[in-house]
Amino acid sequence: MSRKSKQTKKSTNGAEIGRRSFMGTLAAAAGTSAVAGTLSPFAASAKAETVHFASNTPGMGGGGPFRAEIDIRDCDVEGEIPSNIDGAFYRVGPDWQYPPMQGNIPFDGEGHVSMFRISNGHVDFKSRYPRTQRFKAQAAARKRLFGMYRNPFTDDPSVKNVSRGTANTHVVYHHGLLFSLKEDSPPVAMNPLTLETVDDYYTFGGGLHSLTHTAHPKFDTATGEMISYGYEAKGMATDDIYVFSANTKGKITWETWIKVPYVGMVHDFAVSQKYIAFLVIPMATNVERMKQGQVHFAWDSNLPTWFGVLERGGDGKDVRWFKGPERCATHVMGAFSDGNKIYVDMDMALKNQFPFFPNLHGEPWDPKSATGTLHRLSVDLSDKTPRDYNMEELYPQSGALPRQDDRYQTIPYRYGFMPTSDPTRPLNAKLGNMPFRPTNSYTKFDHATRKTSEFWVGDDSGLQECCFIPRSKDAAEGDGYLVGVANRLLEGGRADLIIVDTQRMEDGVIAKVGLPFRTYSQVHGWWVPAYALPKT
Ligand code: V55
Ligand code: FE
């Protein structure tokens, strides 16, 4: 029996379903029970249930779920947005659709995508929930049907064959589609101009042979290929990674399978011109705990890290695994190869960086050992005997969510960017004692000189991830702008999109797009230049 036949969670709105899918999209958008009744087999409860977000709902500290889908033509712009910025900045993050199960974590909220379309100094804002299978089922039932983070044991039996994917982690663009991604499920494809969901279970025309797909695909600028993978690819807690690349038309042209040393979170990966590398961290998948109603992962401090390397276009059977000590690392800034050596830059901490993922052996979560700094991991593949990978701390600045000039993905690169927390900066006295200092800076890293420069957002704000915009299509590496959301903490977290010039980081914002509301927290964001967007 083929792997494919086990894949029960097919698109519910792919082209093959035609008219019904169109109705489904409309119904979910309308969100009324009358319409929703025609949408899916999940009937609304006869007895009306109150929808109430208790004060201990994860994320309530940030003001609670946002939930509103919004269109603003011509946002308030202060300062002048350079006319060479023409494109769309997309961002996504979790935003509860219904009150979560007691004890669930922020990473399980429904994905909510926003778009800032910037052109000629004007900014139009739009936000939509991707219509995931999960979102539509819950909308129809008017209640939560999914339980704990990545734990199907806690779901309502009615959703056994509904994809659990929340599409809440990253948003990227390839072959004309915007993909909203969650690493436990295939991409959700959206129209990049309207943010309408066009496929709630995207399989690259049936070519994707994994039940999962990472939130962090990579793009080879030279070939236009998307290189990607899925872990736990044959189902929950399986030790298989599916690796593939798709050409500019979205056709999968290479695929292979590898086995991991143990099943743990493989959130991001690295692609160079020659190699592909994975880091397995002790955030281990724990089925026993899942059966007890807990989340998917627990941090097992007895486990090492494993760095696995295979050749692009090669056979997964030839993957080589290199060992390292207990470390937590989630995101790749950039990666490149030099002959038979591969270099991967990641933010890395000593222990569990996520306070909401439990430590398996009962250790209290420690903010100090959760503090991440940029490290360079490397291996020389021409050496036949290495058993460990090398690692070097590159900079002292602590932060998370590193980025690069994405035109330099897979090739040697010089500049990186990361939201950082500068402890020497003041915090507004009106903010009192905050349990965690807000992220207050964007740092630009120059790997050629190891010098850094810094943008500080001010004493009253917190920063979300930043994204790099090239000054022009063929501007030099790192020459351009950083764009990201700042929350004004003295205004209830109201959101401004800020733009910083990467050549004048210390000068502060050059333009500011004011939203008249706070917004849900972003996990990741993506810039698409206007020339790459579809015309209609
Ligand atoms: C991350 C985020 C996720 C997730 C796993 O490091 C890892 C980030 C927003 O969801 O499920
Ligand atoms: Fe991520």
Tab-separated table of N, CA and C and ligand atoms in Angstrom, residues 94 106-108 149-150 168-169 182-183 216 231 265 267 297 330-331 354 357 523-524, ligand 1:
chain	number	residue	atom	x	y	z
A	94	PRO	N	0.072	33.200	16.429
A	94	PRO	CA	-1.102	32.523	16.973
A	94	PRO	C	-2.101	33.497	17.598
A	106	PRO	N	0.707	29.048	24.248
A	106	PRO	CA	0.485	30.040	23.189
A	106	PRO	C	0.763	29.510	21.781
A	107	PHE	N	1.686	28.565	21.636
A	107	PHE	CA	2.037	28.051	20.302
A	107	PHE	C	0.896	27.286	19.636
A	108	ASP	N	-0.219	27.107	20.318
A	108	ASP	CA	-1.312	26.340	19.717
A	108	ASP	C	-2.462	27.217	19.243
A	149	TYR	N	-1.552	21.321	22.577
A	149	TYR	CA	-0.558	21.538	21.510
A	149	TYR	C	-0.027	20.220	20.949
A	150	ARG	N	-0.280	20.000	19.684
A	150	ARG	CA	0.215	18.832	18.939
A	150	ARG	C	-0.068	17.524	19.673
A	168	ASN	N	0.330	28.709	12.119
A	168	ASN	CA	0.559	29.902	12.944
A	168	ASN	C	2.010	30.354	13.066
A	169	THR	N	2.937	29.756	12.308
A	169	THR	CA	4.342	29.959	12.644
A	169	THR	C	5.137	30.825	11.659
A	182	LYS	N	2.808	25.531	9.699
A	182	LYS	CA	2.970	24.957	11.035
A	182	LYS	C	3.659	23.625	10.846
A	183	GLU	N	4.647	23.341	11.665
A	183	GLU	CA	5.506	22.196	11.371
A	183	GLU	C	4.860	20.832	11.571
A	216	HIS	N	10.059	26.419	8.166
A	216	HIS	CA	11.263	27.138	7.717
A	216	HIS	C	11.902	26.584	6.446
A	231	TYR	N	9.417	16.873	9.535
A	231	TYR	CA	9.876	15.867	10.513
A	231	TYR	C	8.652	15.231	11.167
A	265	MET	N	12.267	18.043	18.557
A	265	MET	CA	11.897	19.171	17.710
A	265	MET	C	13.015	19.456	16.693
A	267	HIS	N	13.021	22.315	14.398
A	267	HIS	CA	12.196	23.460	14.001
A	267	HIS	C	12.663	24.135	12.718
A	297	PHE	N	5.840	17.984	23.548
A	297	PHE	CA	7.271	17.907	23.874
A	297	PHE	C	7.529	18.019	25.377
A	330	THR	N	16.888	27.103	17.938
A	330	THR	CA	15.702	26.972	17.108
A	330	THR	C	15.875	27.529	15.703
A	331	HIS	N	16.588	28.671	15.550
A	331	HIS	CA	16.549	29.344	14.259
A	331	HIS	C	17.912	29.567	13.621
A	354	PHE	N	11.902	27.538	26.221
A	354	PHE	CA	10.452	27.778	26.207
A	354	PHE	C	9.854	27.492	27.573
A	357	PHE	N	7.140	24.748	27.698
A	357	PHE	CA	7.406	23.328	27.468
A	357	PHE	C	8.085	22.810	28.724
A	523	VAL	N	5.035	35.417	15.119
A	523	VAL	CA	6.165	34.511	15.249
A	523	VAL	C	7.188	34.918	14.179
A	524	HIS	N	6.802	34.775	12.885
A	524	HIS	CA	7.732	35.138	11.813
A	524	HIS	C	7.048	35.975	10.740
B	1	V55	C1	8.373	27.403	17.416
B	1	V55	C2	7.124	27.926	17.223
B	1	V55	C3	6.030	27.097	17.148
B	1	V55	C4	6.185	25.734	17.255
B	1	V55	C5	7.450	25.186	17.440
B	1	V55	O1	10.553	28.227	17.832
B	1	V55	C6	8.546	26.033	17.527
B	1	V55	C7	9.452	28.378	17.496
B	1	V55	C8	4.508	28.914	16.925
B	1	V55	O2	4.745	27.544	16.996
B	1	V55	O3	5.082	24.944	17.205
